[in-house]
Tab-separated table of C-alpha atoms in Angstrom:
chain	number	residue	atom	x	y	z
A	69	GLY	CA	-21.344	62.115	161.380
A	70	ALA	CA	-22.470	59.264	163.557
A	71	VAL	CA	-19.829	57.787	165.827
A	72	VAL	CA	-19.726	54.422	167.530
A	73	SER	CA	-17.235	54.066	170.338
A	74	GLN	CA	-15.997	50.618	171.296
A	75	HIS	CA	-14.058	49.849	174.444
A	76	PRO	CA	-11.571	48.413	175.202
A	77	SER	CA	-9.549	48.377	172.023
A	78	ARG	CA	-7.361	45.576	173.302
A	79	VAL	CA	-7.744	43.128	176.148
A	80	ILE	CA	-5.777	40.141	177.322
A	81	CYS	CA	-7.427	37.784	179.752
A	82	LYS	CA	-6.734	34.452	181.346
A	83	SER	CA	-8.526	31.359	180.192
A	84	GLY	CA	-11.706	30.820	182.178
A	85	THR	CA	-12.349	34.471	182.963
A	86	SER	CA	-15.004	36.724	181.452
A	87	VAL	CA	-14.501	39.860	179.431
A	88	LYS	CA	-16.966	42.649	178.740
A	89	ILE	CA	-16.816	44.772	175.607
A	90	GLU	CA	-18.801	47.990	175.344
A	91	CYS	CA	-20.274	49.588	172.258
A	92	ARG	CA	-21.669	53.106	172.546
A	93	SER	CA	-23.405	55.323	170.058
A	94	LEU	CA	-22.086	58.770	170.893
A	95	ASP	CA	-24.383	61.175	169.099
A	96	PHE	CA	-27.385	59.145	168.129
A	97	GLN	CA	-29.721	56.566	169.545
A	98	ALA	CA	-29.306	53.025	168.352
A	99	THR	CA	-32.168	50.654	168.965
A	100	THR	CA	-30.313	48.010	167.036
A	101	MET	CA	-26.658	47.134	167.176
A	102	PHE	CA	-24.760	44.248	165.675
A	103	TRP	CA	-21.805	42.256	166.919
A	104	TYR	CA	-19.289	40.731	164.535
A	105	ARG	CA	-16.251	38.552	164.982
A	106	GLN	CA	-13.285	38.576	162.684
A	107	PHE	CA	-10.407	36.101	162.643
A	108	PRO	CA	-7.070	37.054	161.073
A	109	LYS	CA	-7.154	37.367	157.302
A	110	GLN	CA	-10.850	36.596	157.276
A	111	SER	CA	-14.039	38.506	156.821
A	112	LEU	CA	-16.478	39.775	159.409
A	113	MET	CA	-18.974	37.215	160.611
A	114	LEU	CA	-22.191	38.383	162.196
A	115	MET	CA	-22.626	36.927	165.661
A	116	ALA	CA	-25.789	38.527	166.938
A	117	THR	CA	-28.232	41.381	166.717
A	118	SER	CA	-28.609	43.442	169.847
A	119	ASN	CA	-32.039	44.966	170.405
A	120	GLU	CA	-32.648	47.660	172.979
A	121	GLY	CA	-35.006	46.459	175.651
A	122	SER	CA	-35.292	42.919	174.383
A	123	LYS	CA	-33.269	39.776	173.971
A	124	ALA	CA	-30.542	39.585	171.423
A	125	THR	CA	-30.942	37.309	168.440
A	126	TYR	CA	-28.015	35.066	167.681
A	127	GLU	CA	-26.786	33.678	164.405
A	128	GLN	CA	-26.687	29.971	163.885
A	129	GLY	CA	-23.765	28.378	165.651
A	130	VAL	CA	-23.171	31.220	168.101
A	131	GLU	CA	-23.593	30.174	171.725
A	132	LYS	CA	-25.835	32.665	173.473
A	133	ASP	CA	-24.721	31.514	176.911
A	134	LYS	CA	-21.126	32.145	176.018
A	135	PHE	CA	-21.589	35.487	174.312
A	136	LEU	CA	-23.923	37.449	176.534
A	137	ILE	CA	-25.379	40.578	175.016
A	138	ASN	CA	-27.086	43.330	176.923
A	139	HIS	CA	-28.655	46.376	175.304
A	140	ALA	CA	-30.085	48.192	178.272
A	141	SER	CA	-30.131	51.693	176.822
A	142	LEU	CA	-30.457	53.350	173.457
A	143	THR	CA	-26.767	54.173	173.391
A	144	LEU	CA	-25.063	51.141	174.893
A	145	SER	CA	-24.734	47.497	174.004
A	146	THR	CA	-22.322	45.169	175.756
A	147	LEU	CA	-20.896	41.827	174.742
A	148	THR	CA	-19.566	39.604	177.507
A	149	VAL	CA	-17.421	36.658	176.548
A	150	THR	CA	-17.910	34.244	179.412
A	151	SER	CA	-15.411	31.611	180.466
A	152	ALA	CA	-13.125	32.663	177.683
A	153	HIS	CA	-10.832	30.152	176.024
A	154	PRO	CA	-7.954	30.660	173.607
A	155	GLU	CA	-10.191	29.831	170.660
A	156	ASP	CA	-12.286	32.892	171.554
A	157	SER	CA	-9.327	35.096	170.747
A	158	SER	CA	-10.466	37.281	167.907
A	159	PHE	CA	-11.290	40.787	166.777
A	160	TYR	CA	-14.783	41.769	167.886
A	161	ILE	CA	-16.541	44.639	166.154
A	162	CYS	CA	-19.870	46.276	166.809
A	163	SER	CA	-21.976	48.362	164.508
A	164	ALA	CA	-25.122	50.413	164.763
A	165	ILE	CA	-27.723	51.564	162.341
A	166	THR	CA	-27.908	55.307	162.119
A	167	GLY	CA	-31.155	56.901	161.152
A	168	GLY	CA	-32.309	60.099	159.614
A	169	LEU	CA	-30.397	61.740	156.813
A	170	ASP	CA	-27.273	59.767	157.613
A	171	TYR	CA	-29.010	56.422	157.350
A	172	GLY	CA	-26.522	53.630	157.210
A	173	TYR	CA	-24.194	51.602	159.338
A	174	THR	CA	-21.462	52.857	161.567
A	175	PHE	CA	-18.817	50.542	162.952
A	176	GLY	CA	-16.829	50.687	166.123
A	177	SER	CA	-13.067	50.502	166.020
A	178	GLY	CA	-13.019	46.919	167.235
A	179	THR	CA	-11.676	45.048	170.254
A	180	ARG	CA	-8.744	42.677	169.996
A	181	LEU	CA	-9.315	39.903	172.523
A	182	THR	CA	-6.454	37.594	173.395
A	183	VAL	CA	-7.113	34.732	175.770
A	184	VAL	CA	-4.023	33.182	177.303
B	166	GLY	CA	-5.255	45.804	137.768
B	167	GLU	CA	-8.251	43.651	138.629
B	168	SER	CA	-8.920	41.233	141.413
B	169	VAL	CA	-11.443	38.442	141.320
B	170	GLY	CA	-12.196	35.905	143.954
B	171	LEU	CA	-13.420	35.459	147.471
B	172	HIS	CA	-10.335	34.238	149.351
B	173	LEU	CA	-8.614	37.491	150.318
B	174	PRO	CA	-6.660	37.920	147.135
B	175	THR	CA	-4.070	40.637	146.908
B	176	LEU	CA	-4.212	43.404	144.371
B	177	SER	CA	-0.967	45.242	143.797
B	178	VAL	CA	-1.411	48.639	142.237
B	179	GLN	CA	1.100	51.266	141.317
B	180	GLU	CA	0.502	54.661	142.815
B	181	GLY	CA	-1.516	56.785	140.445
B	182	ASP	CA	-3.088	53.869	138.615
B	183	ASN	CA	-6.748	52.954	138.852
B	184	SER	CA	-7.857	49.972	140.951
B	185	ILE	CA	-10.761	47.664	140.333
B	186	ILE	CA	-11.970	45.378	143.098
B	187	ASN	CA	-14.630	42.813	142.345
B	188	CYS	CA	-17.186	41.072	144.484
B	189	ALA	CA	-19.797	38.429	143.769
B	190	TYR	CA	-22.792	38.447	146.070
B	191	SER	CA	-25.037	35.563	146.854
B	192	ASN	CA	-28.522	36.743	147.655
B	193	SER	CA	-30.643	37.850	144.727
B	194	ALA	CA	-33.018	39.492	147.222
B	195	SER	CA	-30.312	41.801	148.568
B	196	ASP	CA	-31.193	45.383	147.856
B	197	TYR	CA	-28.440	47.378	149.461
B	198	PHE	CA	-24.698	47.046	149.049
B	199	ILE	CA	-21.788	48.733	150.730
B	200	TRP	CA	-18.051	48.857	150.214
B	201	TYR	CA	-15.855	49.119	153.283
B	202	LYS	CA	-12.169	49.722	153.784
B	203	GLN	CA	-10.429	48.161	156.751
B	204	GLU	CA	-6.963	49.049	157.893
B	205	SER	CA	-5.029	46.698	160.109
B	206	GLY	CA	-6.405	46.573	163.651
B	207	LYS	CA	-9.284	48.907	162.925
B	208	GLY	CA	-12.975	48.629	162.283
B	209	PRO	CA	-14.474	48.893	158.782
B	210	GLN	CA	-14.709	52.344	157.305
B	211	PHE	CA	-17.577	53.190	154.973
B	212	ILE	CA	-16.567	54.037	151.418
B	213	ILE	CA	-19.669	54.053	149.274
B	214	ASP	CA	-23.014	52.340	149.000
B	215	ILE	CA	-25.530	51.581	146.311
B	216	ARG	CA	-29.115	50.426	146.240
B	217	SER	CA	-30.436	47.821	143.883
B	218	ASN	CA	-32.428	50.334	141.858
B	219	MET	CA	-29.157	51.811	140.641
B	220	ASP	CA	-26.323	50.357	138.606
B	221	LYS	CA	-23.702	52.991	139.208
B	222	ARG	CA	-22.835	55.481	141.862
B	223	GLN	CA	-19.886	57.798	142.125
B	224	GLY	CA	-18.119	59.314	145.053
B	225	GLN	CA	-14.863	61.080	145.519
B	226	ARG	CA	-12.333	59.038	143.514
B	227	VAL	CA	-14.527	55.962	143.866
B	228	THR	CA	-17.217	54.422	141.707
B	229	VAL	CA	-19.373	51.431	142.516
B	230	LEU	CA	-20.956	49.392	139.762
B	231	LEU	CA	-23.760	46.928	140.346
B	232	ASN	CA	-24.745	44.209	137.908
B	233	LYS	CA	-27.790	42.478	139.293
B	234	THR	CA	-28.028	40.094	136.368
B	235	VAL	CA	-24.850	38.323	137.365
B	236	LYS	CA	-24.887	39.431	141.010
B	237	HIS	CA	-21.646	41.290	140.717
B	238	LEU	CA	-20.381	44.398	142.426
B	239	SER	CA	-17.206	46.316	141.735
B	240	LEU	CA	-15.349	49.199	143.290
B	241	GLN	CA	-13.178	51.406	141.175
B	242	ILE	CA	-10.634	53.665	142.811
B	243	ALA	CA	-9.174	56.375	140.632
B	244	ALA	CA	-5.581	57.509	140.976
B	245	THR	CA	-4.784	55.084	143.775
B	246	GLN	CA	-2.762	56.550	146.612
B	247	PRO	CA	-0.602	54.924	149.314
B	248	GLY	CA	-3.332	55.694	151.838
B	249	ASP	CA	-5.652	53.430	149.890
B	250	SER	CA	-3.668	50.375	150.989
B	251	ALA	CA	-6.075	48.296	153.070
B	252	VAL	CA	-8.445	45.361	152.891
B	253	TYR	CA	-11.648	46.118	151.021
B	254	PHE	CA	-14.885	44.311	151.738
B	255	CYS	CA	-18.174	44.352	149.951
B	256	ALA	CA	-21.253	43.806	152.066
B	257	GLU	CA	-24.828	43.070	151.127
B	258	ASN	CA	-27.942	43.618	153.127
B	259	ARG	CA	-29.293	40.184	153.802
B	260	GLY	CA	-32.701	39.590	152.396
B	261	ASP	CA	-34.032	37.921	155.533
B	262	SER	CA	-33.647	40.901	157.807
B	263	TRP	CA	-33.009	44.557	157.201
B	264	GLY	CA	-29.888	45.618	158.966
B	265	LYS	CA	-27.968	42.361	158.804
B	266	LEU	CA	-24.969	42.623	156.566
B	267	GLN	CA	-23.188	39.737	154.929
B	268	PHE	CA	-19.586	40.476	154.128
B	269	GLY	CA	-17.518	39.168	151.265
B	270	ALA	CA	-14.111	37.658	151.888
B	271	GLY	CA	-12.180	40.846	151.199
B	272	THR	CA	-9.388	41.979	148.911
B	273	GLN	CA	-6.031	43.223	150.126
B	274	VAL	CA	-4.952	46.257	148.126
B	275	VAL	CA	-1.270	47.115	148.204
B	276	VAL	CA	-0.224	50.387	146.634
B	277	THR	CA	3.358	50.509	145.497
B	278	PRO	CA	5.278	53.709	144.791
């Protein structure tokens, strides 16, 4: 089946630095990927839709200048948390739409970001 | 047992019993629904999905029921096993854009021996 690889799985960074998270579709092309954030004991909240070759679309309340998304190829989307602060600490998860007979959504394994 | 609510309730189930997890969705225009299982520190894992033109769908040990009249979705797990312990989320395809999923609050399922 379709696999989405997310890297890194865990990252600790200092306040004020930037962190890049990668989301790769391993065996299919993903023109559209989604980025979610999840706080402890809470549900997944959609942050933005990543579109290959065009600008990402952000959900209301999500700062596009803080959460930079780049979808430069059909298999890779990246989320960069810029000038990270402790309140950005969260679990970030990407997903991609798979096409063909396996149409549906596939999720990455998530990235635990801790800002200290 | 049965769990109702949208604030991460906990459902305790004895191993071998059946589990029922409920979810109320918000958008009457949603036409696609998915149940996910999430283990601690991991991404969501697909369990089963259903489209709005159906009211029931069965998988291996799982059944999803959809009641569009009251906008209610349920997941039934037969013969619950320790490996079923996880948080379960329902998700609906948002009516404003295909591909965007809106997740429910989740239910923690704890399987006891």
